[in-house]
Amino acid sequence: MGDKAQTHHPGAAGRALEADQPASVRNVVLVGHSGSGKTTLVEALALSAGAVNRAGRVEDGGTVSDYDEIEHRQQRSVQLSLVPVEWDGIKINLLDTPGYADFVGELRAGLRAADAALFVVSASDGVDGSTQMVWEECAAVGMPRAIVITHLEAARADFEEMTRVCAEAFGGDDPDAVLPLYLPLRGPEGPDGHAPVTGLVGLLSQKLFDYSTGERKESEPGADQLPDMEEARNRLIEGIIAESEDETLMDRYLGGEQVDVKTLIEDLERAVARGSFFPVLAAAPAAEGAKQGLGTVELLELVTGGFPTPFEHPLPDVTTIDGKPRQLKPCDTGGPLVAEVVKTSSDPYVGRVSLVRVFSGTVRPDQTVHVSGHGLADRGHEDHDVDEKIGALSMPFGKQQRPVTHAVAGDLVCVAKLGRAETGDTLSAKDDPLLMEPWRMPDPLLPLAIHAHSKADEDKLSQGLSRLVAEDPTMRLEQNQDTHQVVLWCLGEAHADVALERLRSRYGVQVDVVPHKVSLRETFANKATGRGRHVKQSGGHGQYAICEIEVEPLPGGSGIEFVDKVVGGAVPRQFIPSVEKGVRAQAAKGVAAGYALVDVRITLLDGKAHSVDSSDAAFQTAGALALREAAADARIHLLEPVAEVSVLVGDDYVGAVMSDLSGRRGRVLGTEQVGSGRTLIRAEVPEFEIGRYAVDLRSLSHGTARFDRVYARHEPMPPLIAERIREQAGENG
């Protein structure tokens, strides 16, 4: 790490980075809320590692963060991006994730592809609830983590205070596991009274690292500076020793023995790698013309020295295609091929490009692989098992794709021309097809109903939508059979905006957004009878059919029952199925407001026929007329779908969430404590009231709550709301 005082060998700009063994790879995901400075930090690390020039530009004139025109227009990251750099012979794959909650699917993909995480915290904004939730997810799987504090140039930014906040938010029962490795050095105060951070002091080595000239310079601290760092240094040493595998070290230290710095660094690196100690560092982008940004060298040394190799990443569960468990050695470059598509994108020149994490084996260009589907058919992603020949392999850098010759187990690589592979799919050898357990995808709960803007758009809509959902497994495509709407289910408004923009700019499809319709039903509230008479004489064969029916309500979920009680052949046997077909067709169209009729028993009681003029069509029409007449004499209930909603929310927001649910005509079924400081609220809420709940709940809970919903049943709507809907149905014809 930075206290090793070693010689650094940054990677050369302009060449593709290839790793020949897993031990020389580090996969690191950057996590933090929107605006915390993740992308700026990635660019600063690329500059310090020599991957870009002093202006922060790559060879084509772009920057390492040039990935998507939508990102430039929206001024925020909307997708996972990979920036590979090299430091001391180690290839570091930096995975920059969006910080906005709508793009949590990209974050989860980054977590799947990485072996360690850098949590980026702004000194001016602190730790938000969503970042804390991601920390807990990483803790649950034992992922190694470190914390980087940015925006120290902001007025009133306080590194020591923010370190305390991080220890409180992330340390849990052991805040001494979250400690700084360096303290910032501040220069003279400016006219505004703010003293800029110009360097760092290493608490273990007790060396100064001055960045004020734009390039890191090492020196010895003055005697007056040593006392200022003594308390923090002692606390750090005790925190490291507490995590040491040498159980005698703490007693020796407390007994007055001076522990060798080399021993402390080795213990620190082991504790970081196994995810039991979480160092805090500071970082800032390089000034114009500078070679290195503050803290970037220290951060690169932490990644290469303290973060684990892919060997230490436990493999997700692997099975054969028919579900039999398969045991594989982690990161075996000569083993069976097992790789996973963690991101899918479309390039206007090479077509679909898949970002792949290789878990076992080695991937080479022009190799035929087996692509296994991922079990997300309910989101419009069909399961599939096909063989495909991959195209060129490359490493991304800004808008460039630099070709590589192979990718070993543990590495990440971009694969071209996998036309059928989607995000979450498994790639394996064609003669040994395997399947990896998919990572957990957030459920999209915000509906976006769309239709093609023109006939030309209609012709392209189906293909555009299939490509869109292939790229983004957090999006669900629904062709609603009840409302006849095409619905894209998204994670939030920003997610929906990006989907529409990609349809327009990437796939050339213009769509209009229309109000989302809820699938209503109709039913009889009381018993009623109806007579259907269809008699016409107009030359030649006429039409003659009369039937009498009785309709009575049934319990919810019963559907439609048809009962024949005709006696004496009043309706000939061959026409009874015709009556049933007619009433069922009318029931599907509705009898009051145009919604399907359900949960009734329709009994055919009597009727009349003509030996010549009766026909199948005539009795179908008579059956429909009889049902309409019965409905005219009955009270018809409109039924609305009710969802069972489960909301996981911090205790501070329980009252507000329960009050909001009640205001949505919800019935709270119960609450239960889930872990520390979280409550699970279960309620039943009409779907009419939760169309935008994904957006509203995020606002209500400051982004810390999440919810699930499942269809429970249909039940009668309140009369006033039902009457308003009937009036609207009448106005619309």
PDB file of C-alpha atoms in Angstrom, residues 99-296:
ATOM      1  CA  GLY A  99     -25.444   6.067  -8.215  1.00  0.00           C
ATOM      2  CA  TYR A 100     -29.068   6.828  -9.003  1.00  0.00           C
ATOM      3  CA  ALA A 101     -31.577   4.327  -7.575  1.00  0.00           C
ATOM      4  CA  ASP A 102     -33.294   3.754 -10.937  1.00  0.00           C
ATOM      5  CA  PHE A 103     -30.174   2.022 -12.243  1.00  0.00           C
ATOM      6  CA  VAL A 104     -29.599  -0.355  -9.342  1.00  0.00           C
ATOM      7  CA  GLY A 105     -29.629  -3.208 -11.864  1.00  0.00           C
ATOM      8  CA  GLU A 106     -26.337  -1.896 -13.282  1.00  0.00           C
ATOM      9  CA  LEU A 107     -24.965  -1.703  -9.748  1.00  0.00           C
ATOM     10  CA  ARG A 108     -25.886  -5.333  -9.044  1.00  0.00           C
ATOM     11  CA  ALA A 109     -24.193  -6.392 -12.275  1.00  0.00           C
ATOM     12  CA  GLY A 110     -21.051  -4.561 -11.130  1.00  0.00           C
ATOM     13  CA  LEU A 111     -21.173  -6.289  -7.749  1.00  0.00           C
ATOM     14  CA  ARG A 112     -21.459  -9.660  -9.501  1.00  0.00           C
ATOM     15  CA  ALA A 113     -18.434  -8.964 -11.707  1.00  0.00           C
ATOM     16  CA  ALA A 114     -16.207  -7.581  -8.928  1.00  0.00           C
ATOM     17  CA  ASP A 115     -14.132  -9.142  -6.162  1.00  0.00           C
ATOM     18  CA  ALA A 116     -13.997  -6.018  -3.973  1.00  0.00           C
ATOM     19  CA  ALA A 117     -15.774  -2.676  -3.632  1.00  0.00           C
ATOM     20  CA  LEU A 118     -14.727   0.940  -3.188  1.00  0.00           C
ATOM     21  CA  PHE A 119     -17.455   2.920  -1.466  1.00  0.00           C
ATOM     22  CA  VAL A 120     -17.151   6.534  -2.597  1.00  0.00           C
ATOM     23  CA  VAL A 121     -18.501   9.018  -0.035  1.00  0.00           C
ATOM     24  CA  SER A 122     -18.733  12.763  -0.621  1.00  0.00           C
ATOM     25  CA  ALA A 123     -17.418  14.835   2.291  1.00  0.00           C
ATOM     26  CA  SER A 124     -20.133  17.382   1.587  1.00  0.00           C
ATOM     27  CA  ASP A 125     -23.062  14.938   1.362  1.00  0.00           C
ATOM     28  CA  GLY A 126     -22.231  12.056   3.696  1.00  0.00           C
ATOM     29  CA  VAL A 127     -23.669   8.535   3.602  1.00  0.00           C
ATOM     30  CA  ASP A 128     -27.195   8.064   2.274  1.00  0.00           C
ATOM     31  CA  GLY A 129     -29.533   5.201   3.118  1.00  0.00           C
ATOM     32  CA  SER A 130     -29.253   3.436  -0.238  1.00  0.00           C
ATOM     33  CA  THR A 131     -25.440   3.318   0.000  1.00  0.00           C
ATOM     34  CA  GLN A 132     -25.754   1.850   3.478  1.00  0.00           C
ATOM     35  CA  MET A 133     -28.088  -0.843   2.125  1.00  0.00           C
ATOM     36  CA  VAL A 134     -25.542  -1.800  -0.552  1.00  0.00           C
ATOM     37  CA  TRP A 135     -22.866  -2.003   2.151  1.00  0.00           C
ATOM     38  CA  GLU A 136     -25.052  -4.484   4.021  1.00  0.00           C
ATOM     39  CA  GLU A 137     -25.484  -6.538   0.848  1.00  0.00           C
ATOM     40  CA  CYS A 138     -21.711  -6.688   0.430  1.00  0.00           C
ATOM     41  CA  ALA A 139     -21.321  -7.627   4.085  1.00  0.00           C
ATOM     42  CA  ALA A 140     -23.789 -10.491   3.642  1.00  0.00           C
ATOM     43  CA  VAL A 141     -21.540 -12.101   1.018  1.00  0.00           C
ATOM     44  CA  GLY A 142     -18.254 -11.102   2.679  1.00  0.00           C
ATOM     45  CA  MET A 143     -17.077  -8.827  -0.120  1.00  0.00           C
ATOM     46  CA  PRO A 144     -13.925  -6.840   0.827  1.00  0.00           C
ATOM     47  CA  ARG A 145     -14.539  -3.103   0.961  1.00  0.00           C
ATOM     48  CA  ALA A 146     -12.722   0.184   1.391  1.00  0.00           C
ATOM     49  CA  ILE A 147     -14.030   3.740   1.685  1.00  0.00           C
ATOM     50  CA  VAL A 148     -12.866   6.743  -0.329  1.00  0.00           C
ATOM     51  CA  ILE A 149     -13.822  10.225   0.837  1.00  0.00           C
ATOM     52  CA  THR A 150     -14.082  12.769  -1.981  1.00  0.00           C
ATOM     53  CA  HIS A 151     -14.951  16.463  -2.319  1.00  0.00           C
ATOM     54  CA  LEU A 152     -12.559  17.522   0.413  1.00  0.00           C
ATOM     55  CA  GLU A 153     -12.222  20.815  -1.454  1.00  0.00           C
ATOM     56  CA  ALA A 154     -15.808  21.705  -0.496  1.00  0.00           C
ATOM     57  CA  ALA A 155     -16.388  24.386   2.114  1.00  0.00           C
ATOM     58  CA  ARG A 156     -16.692  22.939   5.607  1.00  0.00           C
ATOM     59  CA  ALA A 157     -15.513  19.508   4.395  1.00  0.00           C
ATOM     60  CA  ASP A 158     -14.120  17.651   7.400  1.00  0.00           C
ATOM     61  CA  PHE A 159     -12.251  14.386   6.766  1.00  0.00           C
ATOM     62  CA  GLU A 160     -12.103  13.376  10.422  1.00  0.00           C
ATOM     63  CA  GLU A 161     -15.823  13.991  10.939  1.00  0.00           C
ATOM     64  CA  MET A 162     -16.712  12.103   7.769  1.00  0.00           C
ATOM     65  CA  THR A 163     -14.533   9.188   8.884  1.00  0.00           C
ATOM     66  CA  ARG A 164     -16.533   9.101  12.119  1.00  0.00           C
ATOM     67  CA  VAL A 165     -19.796   9.159  10.127  1.00  0.00           C
ATOM     68  CA  CYS A 166     -18.575   6.256   7.961  1.00  0.00           C
ATOM     69  CA  ALA A 167     -17.538   4.253  11.032  1.00  0.00           C
ATOM     70  CA  GLU A 168     -20.996   4.789  12.490  1.00  0.00           C
ATOM     71  CA  ALA A 169     -22.801   3.924   9.231  1.00  0.00           C
ATOM     72  CA  PHE A 170     -20.625   1.023   8.100  1.00  0.00           C
ATOM     73  CA  GLY A 171     -18.901  -0.261  11.243  1.00  0.00           C
ATOM     74  CA  GLY A 172     -21.939  -1.833  12.851  1.00  0.00           C
ATOM     75  CA  ASP A 173     -20.870  -3.423  16.125  1.00  0.00           C
ATOM     76  CA  ASP A 174     -17.197  -2.773  15.393  1.00  0.00           C
ATOM     77  CA  PRO A 175     -16.519   0.868  14.447  1.00  0.00           C
ATOM     78  CA  ASP A 176     -12.777   0.222  14.962  1.00  0.00           C
ATOM     79  CA  ALA A 177     -12.883  -1.847  11.769  1.00  0.00           C
ATOM     80  CA  VAL A 178     -13.444   1.418   9.818  1.00  0.00           C
ATOM     81  CA  LEU A 179     -10.326   3.552  10.238  1.00  0.00           C
ATOM     82  CA  PRO A 180      -8.231   5.918   8.081  1.00  0.00           C
ATOM     83  CA  LEU A 181      -4.830   4.858   6.732  1.00  0.00           C
ATOM     84  CA  TYR A 182      -3.871   8.493   5.999  1.00  0.00           C
ATOM     85  CA  LEU A 183      -4.747  11.926   7.296  1.00  0.00           C
ATOM     86  CA  PRO A 184      -5.059  14.905   4.941  1.00  0.00           C
ATOM     87  CA  LEU A 185      -2.520  17.740   5.029  1.00  0.00           C
ATOM     88  CA  ARG A 186      -3.898  21.206   4.408  1.00  0.00           C
ATOM     89  CA  GLY A 187      -2.092  24.149   2.877  1.00  0.00           C
ATOM     90  CA  PRO A 188      -2.412  27.830   3.786  1.00  0.00           C
ATOM     91  CA  GLU A 189      -5.892  29.287   4.104  1.00  0.00           C
ATOM     92  CA  GLY A 190      -7.209  31.138   1.082  1.00  0.00           C
ATOM     93  CA  PRO A 191      -9.151  34.420   1.028  1.00  0.00           C
ATOM     94  CA  ASP A 192     -12.346  32.483   1.784  1.00  0.00           C
ATOM     95  CA  GLY A 193     -10.799  31.031   4.941  1.00  0.00           C
ATOM     96  CA  HIS A 194     -10.673  27.532   3.456  1.00  0.00           C
ATOM     97  CA  ALA A 195      -7.386  25.592   3.623  1.00  0.00           C
ATOM     98  CA  PRO A 196      -7.055  23.229   0.624  1.00  0.00           C
ATOM     99  CA  VAL A 197      -5.858  19.653   1.050  1.00  0.00           C
ATOM    100  CA  THR A 198      -2.389  19.416  -0.516  1.00  0.00           C
ATOM    101  CA  GLY A 199      -1.138  16.050   0.681  1.00  0.00           C
ATOM    102  CA  LEU A 200      -1.472  13.058   2.979  1.00  0.00           C
ATOM    103  CA  VAL A 201       0.418  11.653   5.917  1.00  0.00           C
ATOM    104  CA  GLY A 202       0.727   7.876   6.224  1.00  0.00           C
ATOM    105  CA  LEU A 203      -0.207   6.749   9.701  1.00  0.00           C
ATOM    106  CA  LEU A 204       1.831   3.541   9.553  1.00  0.00           C
ATOM    107  CA  SER A 205       4.962   4.790   7.776  1.00  0.00           C
ATOM    108  CA  GLN A 206       4.743   8.313   9.244  1.00  0.00           C
ATOM    109  CA  LYS A 207       5.711   9.691   5.838  1.00  0.00           C
ATOM    110  CA  LEU A 208       4.345  12.794   4.143  1.00  0.00           C
ATOM    111  CA  PHE A 209       3.040  12.559   0.568  1.00  0.00           C
ATOM    112  CA  ASP A 210       2.836  15.995  -0.988  1.00  0.00           C
ATOM    113  CA  TYR A 211       0.645  16.463  -4.103  1.00  0.00           C
ATOM    114  CA  SER A 212       0.814  20.261  -4.226  1.00  0.00           C
ATOM    115  CA  THR A 213       3.053  20.269  -7.329  1.00  0.00           C
ATOM    116  CA  GLY A 214       0.743  17.898  -9.271  1.00  0.00           C
ATOM    117  CA  GLU A 215       3.030  14.925  -8.683  1.00  0.00           C
ATOM    118  CA  ARG A 216       3.403  12.883  -5.509  1.00  0.00           C
ATOM    119  CA  LYS A 217       6.531  13.616  -3.474  1.00  0.00           C
ATOM    120  CA  GLU A 218       7.543  11.801  -0.319  1.00  0.00           C
ATOM    121  CA  SER A 219       9.167  13.468   2.703  1.00  0.00           C
ATOM    122  CA  GLU A 220       9.617  13.146   6.460  1.00  0.00           C
ATOM    123  CA  PRO A 221       7.164  14.918   8.782  1.00  0.00           C
ATOM    124  CA  GLY A 222       8.312  17.715  11.021  1.00  0.00           C
ATOM    125  CA  ALA A 223       8.559  17.141  14.745  1.00  0.00           C
ATOM    126  CA  ASP A 224       5.558  19.406  15.259  1.00  0.00           C
ATOM    127  CA  GLN A 225       3.392  17.202  13.016  1.00  0.00           C
ATOM    128  CA  LEU A 226       4.016  13.884  14.755  1.00  0.00           C
ATOM    129  CA  PRO A 227       1.875  14.539  17.855  1.00  0.00           C
ATOM    130  CA  ASP A 228      -1.137  15.381  15.650  1.00  0.00           C
ATOM    131  CA  MET A 229      -1.129  11.906  14.136  1.00  0.00           C
ATOM    132  CA  GLU A 230      -0.243   9.905  17.244  1.00  0.00           C
ATOM    133  CA  GLU A 231      -3.786   9.217  18.470  1.00  0.00           C
ATOM    134  CA  ALA A 232      -5.032   8.194  15.010  1.00  0.00           C
ATOM    135  CA  ARG A 233      -1.923   6.055  14.450  1.00  0.00           C
ATOM    136  CA  ASN A 234      -2.311   4.193  17.736  1.00  0.00           C
ATOM    137  CA  ARG A 235      -5.967   3.534  17.057  1.00  0.00           C
ATOM    138  CA  LEU A 236      -5.153   2.224  13.574  1.00  0.00           C
ATOM    139  CA  ILE A 237      -2.447  -0.080  14.895  1.00  0.00           C
ATOM    140  CA  GLU A 238      -4.791  -1.462  17.534  1.00  0.00           C
ATOM    141  CA  GLY A 239      -7.511  -1.961  14.904  1.00  0.00           C
ATOM    142  CA  ILE A 240      -5.107  -3.875  12.643  1.00  0.00           C
ATOM    143  CA  ILE A 241      -3.754  -6.010  15.500  1.00  0.00           C
ATOM    144  CA  ALA A 242      -7.317  -6.853  16.560  1.00  0.00           C
ATOM    145  CA  GLU A 243      -7.796  -8.447  13.114  1.00  0.00           C
ATOM    146  CA  SER A 244      -4.394 -10.176  13.089  1.00  0.00           C
ATOM    147  CA  GLU A 245      -4.234 -13.947  12.799  1.00  0.00           C
ATOM    148  CA  ASP A 246      -1.385 -13.813  15.354  1.00  0.00           C
ATOM    149  CA  GLU A 247      -3.322 -13.998  18.624  1.00  0.00           C
ATOM    150  CA  THR A 248      -0.235 -13.059  20.676  1.00  0.00           C
ATOM    151  CA  LEU A 249       0.344  -9.773  18.863  1.00  0.00           C
ATOM    152  CA  MET A 250      -2.143  -7.701  20.884  1.00  0.00           C
ATOM    153  CA  ASP A 251      -0.661  -8.809  24.218  1.00  0.00           C
ATOM    154  CA  ARG A 252       2.848  -8.049  22.998  1.00  0.00           C
ATOM    155  CA  TYR A 253       1.770  -4.621  21.722  1.00  0.00           C
ATOM    156  CA  LEU A 254      -0.021  -3.739  24.963  1.00  0.00           C
ATOM    157  CA  GLY A 255       3.082  -4.905  26.804  1.00  0.00           C
ATOM    158  CA  GLY A 256       5.098  -2.183  25.094  1.00  0.00           C
ATOM    159  CA  GLU A 257       6.584  -4.105  22.159  1.00  0.00           C
ATOM    160  CA  GLN A 258       7.021  -2.073  18.956  1.00  0.00           C
ATOM    161  CA  VAL A 259       5.340  -3.937  16.117  1.00  0.00           C
ATOM    162  CA  ASP A 260       7.242  -3.839  12.838  1.00  0.00           C
ATOM    163  CA  VAL A 261       5.511  -1.727  10.144  1.00  0.00           C
ATOM    164  CA  LYS A 262       5.999  -4.532   7.612  1.00  0.00           C
ATOM    165  CA  THR A 263       4.097  -6.922   9.892  1.00  0.00           C
ATOM    166  CA  LEU A 264       1.309  -4.378  10.339  1.00  0.00           C
ATOM    167  CA  ILE A 265       0.957  -3.880   6.573  1.00  0.00           C
ATOM    168  CA  GLU A 266       0.830  -7.631   5.953  1.00  0.00           C
ATOM    169  CA  ASP A 267      -1.838  -8.067   8.639  1.00  0.00           C
ATOM    170  CA  LEU A 268      -3.740  -5.096   7.243  1.00  0.00           C
ATOM    171  CA  GLU A 269      -3.726  -6.509   3.712  1.00  0.00           C
ATOM    172  CA  ARG A 270      -4.956  -9.897   4.929  1.00  0.00           C
ATOM    173  CA  ALA A 271      -7.756  -8.282   6.966  1.00  0.00           C
ATOM    174  CA  VAL A 272      -8.848  -6.144   4.010  1.00  0.00           C
ATOM    175  CA  ALA A 273      -8.772  -9.114   1.631  1.00  0.00           C
ATOM    176  CA  ARG A 274     -10.979 -11.255   3.852  1.00  0.00           C
ATOM    177  CA  GLY A 275     -13.459  -8.424   4.417  1.00  0.00           C
ATOM    178  CA  SER A 276     -12.979  -7.825   8.152  1.00  0.00           C
ATOM    179  CA  PHE A 277     -11.224  -4.419   8.039  1.00  0.00           C
ATOM    180  CA  PHE A 278     -12.323  -1.438   5.976  1.00  0.00           C
ATOM    181  CA  PRO A 279      -9.703   1.275   5.453  1.00  0.00           C
ATOM    182  CA  VAL A 280     -10.702   4.874   4.806  1.00  0.00           C
ATOM    183  CA  LEU A 281      -8.756   6.939   2.264  1.00  0.00           C
ATOM    184  CA  ALA A 282      -9.060  10.403   0.747  1.00  0.00           C
ATOM    185  CA  ALA A 283      -8.894  11.218  -2.962  1.00  0.00           C
ATOM    186  CA  ALA A 284      -9.255  14.209  -5.258  1.00  0.00           C
ATOM    187  CA  PRO A 285      -8.956  14.696  -9.040  1.00  0.00           C
ATOM    188  CA  ALA A 286      -5.744  16.049 -10.501  1.00  0.00           C
ATOM    189  CA  ALA A 287      -5.527  19.763 -11.162  1.00  0.00           C
ATOM    190  CA  GLU A 288      -5.145  20.879 -14.775  1.00  0.00           C
ATOM    191  CA  GLY A 289      -1.747  19.815 -16.062  1.00  0.00           C
ATOM    192  CA  ALA A 290      -1.014  17.624 -13.030  1.00  0.00           C
ATOM    193  CA  LYS A 291       0.166  14.035 -13.361  1.00  0.00           C
ATOM    194  CA  GLN A 292      -1.543  12.661 -10.289  1.00  0.00           C
ATOM    195  CA  GLY A 293      -4.626  13.379  -8.236  1.00  0.00           C
ATOM    196  CA  LEU A 294      -4.393  13.472  -4.473  1.00  0.00           C
ATOM    197  CA  GLY A 295      -4.609  10.024  -2.897  1.00  0.00           C
ATOM    198  CA  THR A 296      -4.759   8.130  -6.181  1.00  0.00           C
TER     199      THR A 296
END
